[in-house]
PDB file of C-alpha atoms in Angstrom:
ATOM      1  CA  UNK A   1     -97.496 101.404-121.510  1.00  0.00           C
ATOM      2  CA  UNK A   2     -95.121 101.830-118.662  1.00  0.00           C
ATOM      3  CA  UNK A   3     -96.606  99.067-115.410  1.00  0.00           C
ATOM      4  CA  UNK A   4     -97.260 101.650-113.321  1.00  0.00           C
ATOM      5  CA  UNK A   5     -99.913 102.732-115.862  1.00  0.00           C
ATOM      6  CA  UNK A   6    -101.166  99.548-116.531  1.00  0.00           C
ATOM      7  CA  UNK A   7    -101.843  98.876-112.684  1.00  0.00           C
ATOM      8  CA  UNK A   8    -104.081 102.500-112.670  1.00  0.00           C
ATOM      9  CA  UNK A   9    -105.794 101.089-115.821  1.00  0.00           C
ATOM     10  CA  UNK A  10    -106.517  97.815-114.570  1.00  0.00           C
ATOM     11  CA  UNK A  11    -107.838  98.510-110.956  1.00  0.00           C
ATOM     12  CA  UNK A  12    -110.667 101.189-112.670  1.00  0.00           C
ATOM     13  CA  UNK A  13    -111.608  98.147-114.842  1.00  0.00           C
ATOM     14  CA  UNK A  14    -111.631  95.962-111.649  1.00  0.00           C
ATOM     15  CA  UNK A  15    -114.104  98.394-110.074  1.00  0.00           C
ATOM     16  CA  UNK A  16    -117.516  97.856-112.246  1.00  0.00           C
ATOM     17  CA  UNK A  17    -117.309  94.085-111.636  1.00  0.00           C
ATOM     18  CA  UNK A  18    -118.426  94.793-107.818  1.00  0.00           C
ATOM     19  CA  UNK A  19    -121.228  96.924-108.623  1.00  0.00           C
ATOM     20  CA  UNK A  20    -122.509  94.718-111.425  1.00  0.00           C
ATOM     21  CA  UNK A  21    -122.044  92.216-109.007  1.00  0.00           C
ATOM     22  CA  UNK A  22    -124.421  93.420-106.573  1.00  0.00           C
ATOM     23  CA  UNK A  23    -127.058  94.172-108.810  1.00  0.00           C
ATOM     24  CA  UNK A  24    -126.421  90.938-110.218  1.00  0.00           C
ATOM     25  CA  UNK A  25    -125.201  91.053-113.999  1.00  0.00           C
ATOM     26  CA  UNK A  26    -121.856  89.560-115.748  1.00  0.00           C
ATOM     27  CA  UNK A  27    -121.027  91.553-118.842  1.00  0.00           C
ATOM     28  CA  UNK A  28    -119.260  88.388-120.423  1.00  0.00           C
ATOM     29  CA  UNK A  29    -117.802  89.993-123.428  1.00  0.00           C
ATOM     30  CA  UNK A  30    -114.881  91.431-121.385  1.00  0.00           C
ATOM     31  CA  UNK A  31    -112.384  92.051-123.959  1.00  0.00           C
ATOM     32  CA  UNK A  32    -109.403  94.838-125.131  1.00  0.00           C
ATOM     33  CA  UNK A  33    -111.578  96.129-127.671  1.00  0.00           C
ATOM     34  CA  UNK A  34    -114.290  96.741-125.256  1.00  0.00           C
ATOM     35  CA  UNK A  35    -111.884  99.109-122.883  1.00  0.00           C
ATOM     36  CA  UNK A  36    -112.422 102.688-123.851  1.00  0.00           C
ATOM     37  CA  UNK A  37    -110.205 105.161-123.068  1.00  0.00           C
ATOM     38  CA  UNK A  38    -111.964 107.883-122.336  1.00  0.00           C
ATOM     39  CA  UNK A  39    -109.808 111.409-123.134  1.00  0.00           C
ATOM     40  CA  UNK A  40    -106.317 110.843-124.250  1.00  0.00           C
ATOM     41  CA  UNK A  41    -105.464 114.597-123.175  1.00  0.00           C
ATOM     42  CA  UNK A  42    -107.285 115.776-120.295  1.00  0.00           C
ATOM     43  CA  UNK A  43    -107.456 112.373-118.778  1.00  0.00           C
ATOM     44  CA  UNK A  44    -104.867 110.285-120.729  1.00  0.00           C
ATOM     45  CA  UNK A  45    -105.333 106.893-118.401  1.00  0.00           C
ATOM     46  CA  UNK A  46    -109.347 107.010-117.622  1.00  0.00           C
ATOM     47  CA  UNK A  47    -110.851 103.928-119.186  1.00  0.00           C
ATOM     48  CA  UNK A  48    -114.507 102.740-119.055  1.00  0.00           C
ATOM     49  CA  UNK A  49    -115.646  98.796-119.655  1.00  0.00           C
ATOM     50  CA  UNK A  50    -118.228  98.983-122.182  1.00  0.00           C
ATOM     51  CA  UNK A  51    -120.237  96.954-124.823  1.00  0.00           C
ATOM     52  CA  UNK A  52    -123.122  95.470-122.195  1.00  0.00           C
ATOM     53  CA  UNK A  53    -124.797  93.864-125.330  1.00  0.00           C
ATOM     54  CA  UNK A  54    -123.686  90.075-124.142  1.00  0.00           C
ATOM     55  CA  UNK A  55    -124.800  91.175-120.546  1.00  0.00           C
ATOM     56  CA  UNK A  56    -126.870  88.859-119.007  1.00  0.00           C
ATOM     57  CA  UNK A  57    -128.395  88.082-115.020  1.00  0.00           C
ATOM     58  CA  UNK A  58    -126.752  86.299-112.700  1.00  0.00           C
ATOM     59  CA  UNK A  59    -130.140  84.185-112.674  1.00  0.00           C
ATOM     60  CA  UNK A  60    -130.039  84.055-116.166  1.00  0.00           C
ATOM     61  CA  UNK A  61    -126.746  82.699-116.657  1.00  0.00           C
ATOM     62  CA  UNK A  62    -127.459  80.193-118.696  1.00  0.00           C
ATOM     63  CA  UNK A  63    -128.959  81.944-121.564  1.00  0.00           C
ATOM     64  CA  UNK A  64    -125.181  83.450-122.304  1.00  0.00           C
ATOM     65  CA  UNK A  65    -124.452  82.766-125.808  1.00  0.00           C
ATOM     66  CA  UNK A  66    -121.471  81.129-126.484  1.00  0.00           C
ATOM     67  CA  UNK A  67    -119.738  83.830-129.051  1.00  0.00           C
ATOM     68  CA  UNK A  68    -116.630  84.903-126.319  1.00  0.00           C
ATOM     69  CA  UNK A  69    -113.546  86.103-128.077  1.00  0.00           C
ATOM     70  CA  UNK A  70    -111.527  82.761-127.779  1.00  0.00           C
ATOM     71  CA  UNK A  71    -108.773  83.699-125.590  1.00  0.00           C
ATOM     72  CA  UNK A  72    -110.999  85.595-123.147  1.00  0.00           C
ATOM     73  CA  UNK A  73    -113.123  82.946-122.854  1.00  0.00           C
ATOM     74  CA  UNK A  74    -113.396  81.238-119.487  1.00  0.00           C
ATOM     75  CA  UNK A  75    -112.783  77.480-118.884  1.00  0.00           C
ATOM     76  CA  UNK A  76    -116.219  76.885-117.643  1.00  0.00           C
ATOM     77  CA  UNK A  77    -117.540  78.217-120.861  1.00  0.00           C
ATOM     78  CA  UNK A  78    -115.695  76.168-123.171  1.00  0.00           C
ATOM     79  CA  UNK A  79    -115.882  73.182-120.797  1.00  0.00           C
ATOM     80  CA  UNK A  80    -119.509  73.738-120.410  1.00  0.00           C
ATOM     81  CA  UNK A  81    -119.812  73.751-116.520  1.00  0.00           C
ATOM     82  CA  UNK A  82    -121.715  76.024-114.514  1.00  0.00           C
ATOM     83  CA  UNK A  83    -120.481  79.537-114.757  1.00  0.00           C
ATOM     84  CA  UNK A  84    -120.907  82.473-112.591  1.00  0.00           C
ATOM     85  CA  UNK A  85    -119.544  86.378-112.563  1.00  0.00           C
ATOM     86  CA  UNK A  86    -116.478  84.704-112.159  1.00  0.00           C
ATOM     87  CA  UNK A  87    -116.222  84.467-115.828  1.00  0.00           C
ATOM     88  CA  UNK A  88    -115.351  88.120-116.123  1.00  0.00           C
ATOM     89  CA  UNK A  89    -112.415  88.071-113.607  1.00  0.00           C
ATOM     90  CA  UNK A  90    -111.301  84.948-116.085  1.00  0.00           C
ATOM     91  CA  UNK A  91    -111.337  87.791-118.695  1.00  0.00           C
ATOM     92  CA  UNK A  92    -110.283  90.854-117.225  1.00  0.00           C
ATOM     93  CA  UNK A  93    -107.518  88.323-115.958  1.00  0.00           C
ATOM     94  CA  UNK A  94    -106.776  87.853-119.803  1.00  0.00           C
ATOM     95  CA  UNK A  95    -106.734  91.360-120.752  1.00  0.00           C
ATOM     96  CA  UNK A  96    -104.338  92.461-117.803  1.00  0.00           C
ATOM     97  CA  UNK A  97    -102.312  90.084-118.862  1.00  0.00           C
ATOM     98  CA  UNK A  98    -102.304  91.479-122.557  1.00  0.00           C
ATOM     99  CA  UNK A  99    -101.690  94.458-121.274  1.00  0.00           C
ATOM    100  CA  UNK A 100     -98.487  93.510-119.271  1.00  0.00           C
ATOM    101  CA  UNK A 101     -96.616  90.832-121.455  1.00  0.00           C
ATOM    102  CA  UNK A 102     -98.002  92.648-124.843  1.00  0.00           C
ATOM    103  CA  UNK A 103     -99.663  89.002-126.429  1.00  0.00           C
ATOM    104  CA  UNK A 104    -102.045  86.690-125.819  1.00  0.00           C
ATOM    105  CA  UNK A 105    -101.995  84.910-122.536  1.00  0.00           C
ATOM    106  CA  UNK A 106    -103.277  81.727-124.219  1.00  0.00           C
ATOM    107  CA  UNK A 107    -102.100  81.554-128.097  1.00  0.00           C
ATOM    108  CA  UNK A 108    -103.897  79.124-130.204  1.00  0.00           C
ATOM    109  CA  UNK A 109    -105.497  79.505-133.430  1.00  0.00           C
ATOM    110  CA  UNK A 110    -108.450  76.854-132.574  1.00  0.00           C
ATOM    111  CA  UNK A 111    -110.529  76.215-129.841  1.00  0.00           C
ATOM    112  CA  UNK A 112    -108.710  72.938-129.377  1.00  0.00           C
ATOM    113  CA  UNK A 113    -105.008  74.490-129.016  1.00  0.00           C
ATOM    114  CA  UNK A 114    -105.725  77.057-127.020  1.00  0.00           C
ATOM    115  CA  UNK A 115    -107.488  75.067-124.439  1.00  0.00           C
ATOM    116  CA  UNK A 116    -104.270  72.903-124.559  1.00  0.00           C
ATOM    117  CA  UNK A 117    -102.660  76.196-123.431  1.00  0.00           C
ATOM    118  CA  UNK A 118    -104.153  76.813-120.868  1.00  0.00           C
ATOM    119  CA  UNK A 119    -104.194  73.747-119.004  1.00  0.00           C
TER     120      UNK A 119
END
């Protein structure tokens, strides 16, 4: 996907996290295979974030459960700090940068390599 594209792609997925932020929710399960593109021919660079399974309150942070795709996973997560919506901007941080260099931002095959990574 040419960059041009990319940037249309990634500032749609950009827009949700202000309105969940304002009522309050992080989706926390942002992730390439939850990016839907929504009609290849009449609108061949629409996307929508979905999945809102893992979606919890802002006030109920805490009760996330800790099954994050690895490499999407924020820092705070793994460290197991306090964690906000910021979380998803970790992720759809991740993804864009999937998207642009075409593999993973932080390679690892444990939890333990790729946190050396990306530190």
């Amino acid at each position: 996907m040419p960059l041009q594209d990319i940037r249309i792609v990634i500032q749609q997925l950009a827009t949700p996290f202000d309105a969940l932020k304002k009522v309050g929710v992080i989706h926390t399960d942002v992730k390439t295979n939850n990016i839907m593109y929504v009609d290849q021919t009449i609108k061949p660079l629409q996307v929508k974030l979905i999945d809102f399974d893992m979606s919890v309150f802002t006030k109920d942070a805490k009760s996330i459960r800790d099954n994050q795709v690895l490499r999407y996973k924020a820092p705070e997560l793994i460290f197991g700090l306090s964690y906000s919506e910021a979380l998803d901007i970790w992720s759809l941080g991740c993804v864009m940068s999937e998207m642009v260099f075409k593999c993973k931002l932080f390679p690892g095959a444990g939890e333990d390599e790729v946190v050396s990574n990306s530190v």
